[in-house]
Short mmCIF file of C-alpha atoms in Angstrom, two decimals:
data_model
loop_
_atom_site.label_atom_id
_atom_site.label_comp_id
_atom_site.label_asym_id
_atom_site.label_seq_id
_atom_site.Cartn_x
_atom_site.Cartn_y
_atom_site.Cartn_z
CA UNK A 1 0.00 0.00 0.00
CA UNK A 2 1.30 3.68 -0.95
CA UNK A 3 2.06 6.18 1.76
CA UNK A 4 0.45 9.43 0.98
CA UNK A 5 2.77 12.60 0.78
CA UNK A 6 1.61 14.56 3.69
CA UNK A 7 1.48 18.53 2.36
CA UNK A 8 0.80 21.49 4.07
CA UNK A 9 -2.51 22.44 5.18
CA UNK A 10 -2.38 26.52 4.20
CA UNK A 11 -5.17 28.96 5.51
CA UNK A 12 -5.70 32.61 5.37
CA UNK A 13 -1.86 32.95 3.98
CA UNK A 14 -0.62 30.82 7.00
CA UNK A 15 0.64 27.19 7.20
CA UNK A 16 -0.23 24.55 9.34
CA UNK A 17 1.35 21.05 9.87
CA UNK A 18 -2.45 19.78 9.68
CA UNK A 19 -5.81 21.34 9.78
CA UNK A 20 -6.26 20.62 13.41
CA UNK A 21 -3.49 22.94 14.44
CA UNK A 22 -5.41 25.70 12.72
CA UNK A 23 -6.46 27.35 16.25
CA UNK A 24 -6.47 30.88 15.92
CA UNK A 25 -4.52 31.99 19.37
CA UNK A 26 -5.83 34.55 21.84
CA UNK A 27 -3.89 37.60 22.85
CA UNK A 28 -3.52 36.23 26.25
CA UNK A 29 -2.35 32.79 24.71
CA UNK A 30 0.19 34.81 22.62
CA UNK A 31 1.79 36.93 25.91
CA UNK A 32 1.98 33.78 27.60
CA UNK A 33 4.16 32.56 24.89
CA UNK A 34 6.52 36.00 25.24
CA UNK A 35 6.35 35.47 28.63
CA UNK A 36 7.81 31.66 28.35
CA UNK A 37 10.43 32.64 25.68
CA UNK A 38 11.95 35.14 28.06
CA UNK A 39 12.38 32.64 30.93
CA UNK A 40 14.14 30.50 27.94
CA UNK A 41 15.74 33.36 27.48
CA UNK A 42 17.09 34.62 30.81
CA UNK A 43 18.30 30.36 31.53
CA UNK A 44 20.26 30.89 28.32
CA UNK A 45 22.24 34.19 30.07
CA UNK A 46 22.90 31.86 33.17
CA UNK A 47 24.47 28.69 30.99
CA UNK A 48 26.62 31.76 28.90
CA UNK A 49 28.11 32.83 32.43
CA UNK A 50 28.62 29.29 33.70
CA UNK A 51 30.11 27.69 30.81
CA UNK A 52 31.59 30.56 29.03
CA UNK A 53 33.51 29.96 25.54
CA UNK A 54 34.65 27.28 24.66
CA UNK A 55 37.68 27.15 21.50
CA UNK A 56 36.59 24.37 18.76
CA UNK A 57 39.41 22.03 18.09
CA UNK A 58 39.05 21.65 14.36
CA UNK A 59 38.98 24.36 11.71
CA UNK A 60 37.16 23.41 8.57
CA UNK A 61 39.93 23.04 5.65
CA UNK A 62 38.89 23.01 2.08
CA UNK A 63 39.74 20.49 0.60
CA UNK A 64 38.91 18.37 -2.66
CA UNK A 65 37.63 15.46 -0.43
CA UNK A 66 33.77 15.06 0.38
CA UNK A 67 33.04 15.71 3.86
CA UNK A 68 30.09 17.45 6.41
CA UNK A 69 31.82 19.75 8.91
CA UNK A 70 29.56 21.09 12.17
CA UNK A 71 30.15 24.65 12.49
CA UNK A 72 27.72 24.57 15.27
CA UNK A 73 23.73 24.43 15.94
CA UNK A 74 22.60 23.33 12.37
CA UNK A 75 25.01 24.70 10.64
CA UNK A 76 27.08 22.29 8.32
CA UNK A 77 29.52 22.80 5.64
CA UNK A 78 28.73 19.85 3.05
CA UNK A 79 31.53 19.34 0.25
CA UNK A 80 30.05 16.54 -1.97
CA UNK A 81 31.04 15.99 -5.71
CA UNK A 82 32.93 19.32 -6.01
CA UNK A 83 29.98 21.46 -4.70
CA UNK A 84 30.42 22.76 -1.37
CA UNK A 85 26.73 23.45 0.50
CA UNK A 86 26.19 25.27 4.09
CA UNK A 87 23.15 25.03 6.14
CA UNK A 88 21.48 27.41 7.85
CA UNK A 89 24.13 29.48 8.27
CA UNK A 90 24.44 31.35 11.75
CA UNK A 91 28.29 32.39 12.72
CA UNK A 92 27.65 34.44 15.30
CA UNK A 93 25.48 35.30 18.68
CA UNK A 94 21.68 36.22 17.91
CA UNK A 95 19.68 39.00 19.42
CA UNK A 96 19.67 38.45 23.55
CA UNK A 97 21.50 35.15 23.02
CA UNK A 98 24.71 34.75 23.06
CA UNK A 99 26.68 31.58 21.58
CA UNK A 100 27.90 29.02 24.23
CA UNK A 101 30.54 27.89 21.91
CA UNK A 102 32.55 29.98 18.66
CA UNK A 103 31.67 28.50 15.55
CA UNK A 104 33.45 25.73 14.71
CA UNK A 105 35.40 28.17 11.46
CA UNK A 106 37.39 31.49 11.68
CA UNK A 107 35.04 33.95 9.51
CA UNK A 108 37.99 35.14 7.18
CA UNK A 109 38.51 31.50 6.10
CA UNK A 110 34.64 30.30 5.18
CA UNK A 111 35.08 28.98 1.79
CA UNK A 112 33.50 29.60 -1.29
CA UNK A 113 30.08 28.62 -1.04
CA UNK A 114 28.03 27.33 -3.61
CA UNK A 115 24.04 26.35 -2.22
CA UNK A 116 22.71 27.81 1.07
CA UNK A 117 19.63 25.56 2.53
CA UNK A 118 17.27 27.36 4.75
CA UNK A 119 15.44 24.82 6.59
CA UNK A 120 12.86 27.45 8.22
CA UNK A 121 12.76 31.09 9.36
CA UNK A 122 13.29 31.34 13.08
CA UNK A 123 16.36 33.57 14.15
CA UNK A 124 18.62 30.68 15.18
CA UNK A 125 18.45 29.14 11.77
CA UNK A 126 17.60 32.53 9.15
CA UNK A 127 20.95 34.65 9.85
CA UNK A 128 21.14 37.63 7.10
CA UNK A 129 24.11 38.81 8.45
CA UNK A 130 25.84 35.49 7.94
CA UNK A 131 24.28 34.87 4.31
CA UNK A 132 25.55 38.80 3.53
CA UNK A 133 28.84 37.36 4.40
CA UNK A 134 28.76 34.27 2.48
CA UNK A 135 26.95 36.36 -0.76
CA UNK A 136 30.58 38.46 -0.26
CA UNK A 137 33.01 35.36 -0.71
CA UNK A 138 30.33 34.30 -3.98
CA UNK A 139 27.95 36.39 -5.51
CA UNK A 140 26.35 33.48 -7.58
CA UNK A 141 25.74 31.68 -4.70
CA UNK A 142 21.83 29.84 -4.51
CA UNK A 143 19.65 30.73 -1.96
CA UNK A 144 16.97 27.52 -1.58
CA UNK A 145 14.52 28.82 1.12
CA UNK A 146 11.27 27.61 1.93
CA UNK A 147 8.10 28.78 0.44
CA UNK A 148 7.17 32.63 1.75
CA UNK A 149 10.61 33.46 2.78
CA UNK A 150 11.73 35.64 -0.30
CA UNK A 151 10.59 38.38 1.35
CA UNK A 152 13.72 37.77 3.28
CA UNK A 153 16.02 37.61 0.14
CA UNK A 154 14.87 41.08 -1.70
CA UNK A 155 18.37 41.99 -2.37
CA UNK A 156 19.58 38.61 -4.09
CA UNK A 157 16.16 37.52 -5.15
CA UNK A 158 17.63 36.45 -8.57
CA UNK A 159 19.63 34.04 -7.05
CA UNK A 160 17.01 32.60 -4.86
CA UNK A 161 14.93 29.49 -5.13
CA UNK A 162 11.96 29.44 -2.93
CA UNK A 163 10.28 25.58 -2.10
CA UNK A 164 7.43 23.43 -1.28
CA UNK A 165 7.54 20.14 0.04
CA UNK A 166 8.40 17.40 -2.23
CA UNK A 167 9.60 19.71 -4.40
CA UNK A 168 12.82 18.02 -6.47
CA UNK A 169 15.17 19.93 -8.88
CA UNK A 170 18.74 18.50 -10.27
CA UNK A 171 20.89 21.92 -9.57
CA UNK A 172 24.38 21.35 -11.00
CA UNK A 173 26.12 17.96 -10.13
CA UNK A 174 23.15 17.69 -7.03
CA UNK A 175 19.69 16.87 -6.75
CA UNK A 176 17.69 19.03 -3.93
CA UNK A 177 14.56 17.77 -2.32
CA UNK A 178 12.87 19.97 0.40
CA UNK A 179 11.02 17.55 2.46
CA UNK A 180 8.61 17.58 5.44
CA UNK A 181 8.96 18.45 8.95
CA UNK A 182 6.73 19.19 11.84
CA UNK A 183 7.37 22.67 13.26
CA UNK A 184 6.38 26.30 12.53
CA UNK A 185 7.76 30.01 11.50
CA UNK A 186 8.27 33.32 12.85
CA UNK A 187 10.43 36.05 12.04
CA UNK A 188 8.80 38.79 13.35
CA UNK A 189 5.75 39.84 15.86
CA UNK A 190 3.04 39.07 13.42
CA UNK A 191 3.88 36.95 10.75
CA UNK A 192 3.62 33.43 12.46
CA UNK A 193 3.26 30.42 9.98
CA UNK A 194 3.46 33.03 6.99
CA UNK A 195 5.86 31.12 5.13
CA UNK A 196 6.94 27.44 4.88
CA UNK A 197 9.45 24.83 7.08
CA UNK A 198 10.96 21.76 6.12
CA UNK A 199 13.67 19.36 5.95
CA UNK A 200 16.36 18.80 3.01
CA UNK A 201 17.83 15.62 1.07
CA UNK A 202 20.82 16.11 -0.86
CA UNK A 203 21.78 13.62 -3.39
CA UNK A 204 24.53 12.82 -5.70
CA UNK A 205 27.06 9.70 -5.25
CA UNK A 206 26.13 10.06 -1.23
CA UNK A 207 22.59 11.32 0.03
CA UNK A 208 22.33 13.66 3.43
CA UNK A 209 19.22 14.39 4.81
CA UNK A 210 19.22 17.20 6.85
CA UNK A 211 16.14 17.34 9.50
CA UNK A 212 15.90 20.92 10.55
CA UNK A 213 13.47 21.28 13.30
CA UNK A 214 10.96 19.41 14.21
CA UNK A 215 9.03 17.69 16.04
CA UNK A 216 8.59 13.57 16.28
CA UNK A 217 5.97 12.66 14.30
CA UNK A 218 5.15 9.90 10.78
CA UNK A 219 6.85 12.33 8.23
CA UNK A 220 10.42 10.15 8.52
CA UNK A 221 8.58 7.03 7.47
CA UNK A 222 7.21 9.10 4.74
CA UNK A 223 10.44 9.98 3.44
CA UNK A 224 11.94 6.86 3.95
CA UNK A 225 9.46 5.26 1.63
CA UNK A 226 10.18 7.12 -0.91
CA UNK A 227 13.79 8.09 -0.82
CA UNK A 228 15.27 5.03 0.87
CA UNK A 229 18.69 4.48 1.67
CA UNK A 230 19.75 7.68 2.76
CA UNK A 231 23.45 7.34 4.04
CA UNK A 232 23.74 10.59 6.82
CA UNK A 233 21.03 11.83 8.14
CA UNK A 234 21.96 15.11 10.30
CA UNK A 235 19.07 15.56 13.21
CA UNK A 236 18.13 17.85 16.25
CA UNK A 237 18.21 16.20 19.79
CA UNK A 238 17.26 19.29 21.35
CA UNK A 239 16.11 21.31 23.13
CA UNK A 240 14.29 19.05 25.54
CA UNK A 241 12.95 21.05 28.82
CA UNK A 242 10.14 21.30 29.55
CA UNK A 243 9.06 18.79 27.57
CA UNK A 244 5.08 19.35 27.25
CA UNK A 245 6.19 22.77 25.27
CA UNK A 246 9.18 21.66 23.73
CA UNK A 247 7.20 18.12 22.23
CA UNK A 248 5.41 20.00 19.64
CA UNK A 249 8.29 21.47 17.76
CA UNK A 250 11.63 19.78 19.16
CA UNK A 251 12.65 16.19 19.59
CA UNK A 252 14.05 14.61 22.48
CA UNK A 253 17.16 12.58 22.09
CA UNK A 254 15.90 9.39 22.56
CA UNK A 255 12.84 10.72 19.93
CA UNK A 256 16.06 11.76 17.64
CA UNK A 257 16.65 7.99 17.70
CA UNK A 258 13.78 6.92 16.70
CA UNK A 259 13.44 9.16 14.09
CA UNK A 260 17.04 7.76 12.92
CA UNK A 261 15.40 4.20 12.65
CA UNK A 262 12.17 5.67 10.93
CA UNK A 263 14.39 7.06 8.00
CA UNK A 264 16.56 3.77 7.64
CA UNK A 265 19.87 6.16 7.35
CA UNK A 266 23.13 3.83 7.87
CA UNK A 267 24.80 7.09 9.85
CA UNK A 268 23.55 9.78 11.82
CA UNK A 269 25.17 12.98 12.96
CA UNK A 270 23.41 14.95 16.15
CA UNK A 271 22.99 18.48 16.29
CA UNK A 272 21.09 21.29 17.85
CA UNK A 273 22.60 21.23 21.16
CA UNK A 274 25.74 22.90 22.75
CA UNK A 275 25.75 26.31 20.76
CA UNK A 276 22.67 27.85 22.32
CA UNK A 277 20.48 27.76 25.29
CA UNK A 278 16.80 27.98 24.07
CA UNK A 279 15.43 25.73 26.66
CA UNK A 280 15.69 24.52 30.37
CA UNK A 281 18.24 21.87 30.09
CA UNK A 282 21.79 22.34 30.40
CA UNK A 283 24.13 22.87 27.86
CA UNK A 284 24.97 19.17 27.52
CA UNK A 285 21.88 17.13 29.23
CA UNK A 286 21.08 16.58 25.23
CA UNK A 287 24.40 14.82 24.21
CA UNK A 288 24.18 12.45 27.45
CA UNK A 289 20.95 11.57 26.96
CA UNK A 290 21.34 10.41 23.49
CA UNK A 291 24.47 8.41 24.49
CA UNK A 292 22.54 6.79 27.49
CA UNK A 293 19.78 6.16 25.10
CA UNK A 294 22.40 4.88 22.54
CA UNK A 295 23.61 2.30 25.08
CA UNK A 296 20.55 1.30 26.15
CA UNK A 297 19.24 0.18 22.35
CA UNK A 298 22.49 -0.78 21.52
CA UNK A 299 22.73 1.68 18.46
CA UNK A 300 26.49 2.13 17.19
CA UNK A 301 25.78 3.91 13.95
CA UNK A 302 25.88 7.69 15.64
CA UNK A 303 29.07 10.12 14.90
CA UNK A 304 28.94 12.70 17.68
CA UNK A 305 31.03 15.31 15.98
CA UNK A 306 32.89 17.96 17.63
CA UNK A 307 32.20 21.54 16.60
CA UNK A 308 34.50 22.39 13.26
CA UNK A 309 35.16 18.62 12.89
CA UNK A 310 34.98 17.10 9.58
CA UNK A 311 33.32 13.68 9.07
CA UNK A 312 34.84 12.07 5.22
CA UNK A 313 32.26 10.60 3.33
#
């Protein structure tokens, strides 16, 4: 039997992961919410002073050979079949949130970049100060943002590619699919769901699927049925606390697993944990969670990189 390609449900110029999420929220619901995100917020000042910054110990180094590098967060620097791909690039601190560790690449040595991937629109993965930097080391770089965020990209709108899920397009020596996830957008005060989030599979002689955020849910088993055999799969593990907010738009670790075994990927690489604070866990409860939960079901096929270390493919 045929798994249905789950789309978005899209109302009033907003998205929805499903029509049952399409509550409209009250004003009270809303400062709440504000309210929340500030707590967040103010935990993520007291990890900065505890933990301070920490030096990565790899740089990336460009070179001819196919590798990911973690640069921190979600960003990666993918080199495969002489194209070299970055996603959602954020180098530095954000507004009220400062990075726990440098990224894992001195800015004067980012290389020539070729495709930028912008999973969704929140802060911590939309940086237009980084992608003004990156458009100044190429200026025919590719912009491949998700549907409703080329309002974002006025300046270099020629050179950017706006998706919807399931969308597939052979760009040079690559093939790009923007794939489900189960999350939401924001940029600004009032423009909540107005544009698209999702999750990426790159393909060439390797395939990397790169999950974004989200949430647990029956999209990976989706995408495994139809693009099986992915070989890395790069996925959030955080943040976790408290869980009843963070389990509608953030796996757990041990969910991070599952969602590993959903997509049938032979490796996985964790990230979205150690850079920022964003919830009420510490800066590492993520990392030792998944290897506790690692030991416990006896999965071995996780590479726990460093930040600015390089994993050959």
């Amino acid at each position: 039997m045929d798994i249905k390609k789950r789309l978005p449900y899209r109302h009033n110029f907003r998205f929805y992961n499903n029509r049952k999420e399409r509550t409209p929220s009250s004003w009270f619901k809303r400062v709440l919410t504000l309210a929340r995100e500030a707590r967040f917020l103010y935990h993520g000042f007291k990890q900065y002073s505890k933990h301070g910054i920490i030096k990565p110990k790899f740089i990336f180094n460009d070179t001819d050979q196919d590798g990911i590098w973690w640069i921190g967060h979600a960003t990666f620097i993918i080199k495969l079949n002489n194209c070299t791909i970055i996603t959602d690039p954020v180098f530095g601190s954000l507004p009220l949130v400062s990075r726990l560790v440098n990224a894992g690449i001195d800015l004067e040595n980012i290389p020539h970049v070729d495709y930028v991937l912008i999973s969704h629109n929140h802060w911590d993965h939309l940086n237009m100060a980084s992608l003004r930097l990156l458009y100044t080391k190429n200026n025919n770089i590719t912009f491949c943002v998700p549907k409703g965020d080329l309002r974002h990209f006025k300046d270099y709108k020629k050179q950017t590619l706006e998706w919807n899920w399931w969308q597939t397009n052979n760009i040079g020596p690559i093939n790009l699919t923007f794939l489900p996830s189960k999350h939401w957008s924001q940029s600004s005060l009032f423009d909540r769901n107005r544009s698209l989030w999702g999750s990426w599979l790159i393909k060439s002689n390797k395939s990397i699927y790169f999950g974004g955020d989200s949430s647990f849910d029956t999209h990976f088993k989706e995408i495994a049925y139809y693009y099986p055999n992915i070989d890395y799969a790069l996925l959030p593990i955080g943040p976790c606390e408290p869980r009843e907010v963070m389990c509608h738009s953030h796996m757990s670790p041990e969910e991070s697993l599952d969602a590993f075994s959903d997509l049938g990927a032979k490796i996985m690489i964790p990230m979205h944990w150690g850079t920022f604070s964003f919830g009420l866990d510490d800066m590492y409860s993520a990392i030792e969670r998944l290897k506790i939960a690692m030991y416990k079901k006896q999965i071995k096929d996780i590479k726990v990189l460093e930040i600015g270390e390089q994993f050959c493919i």
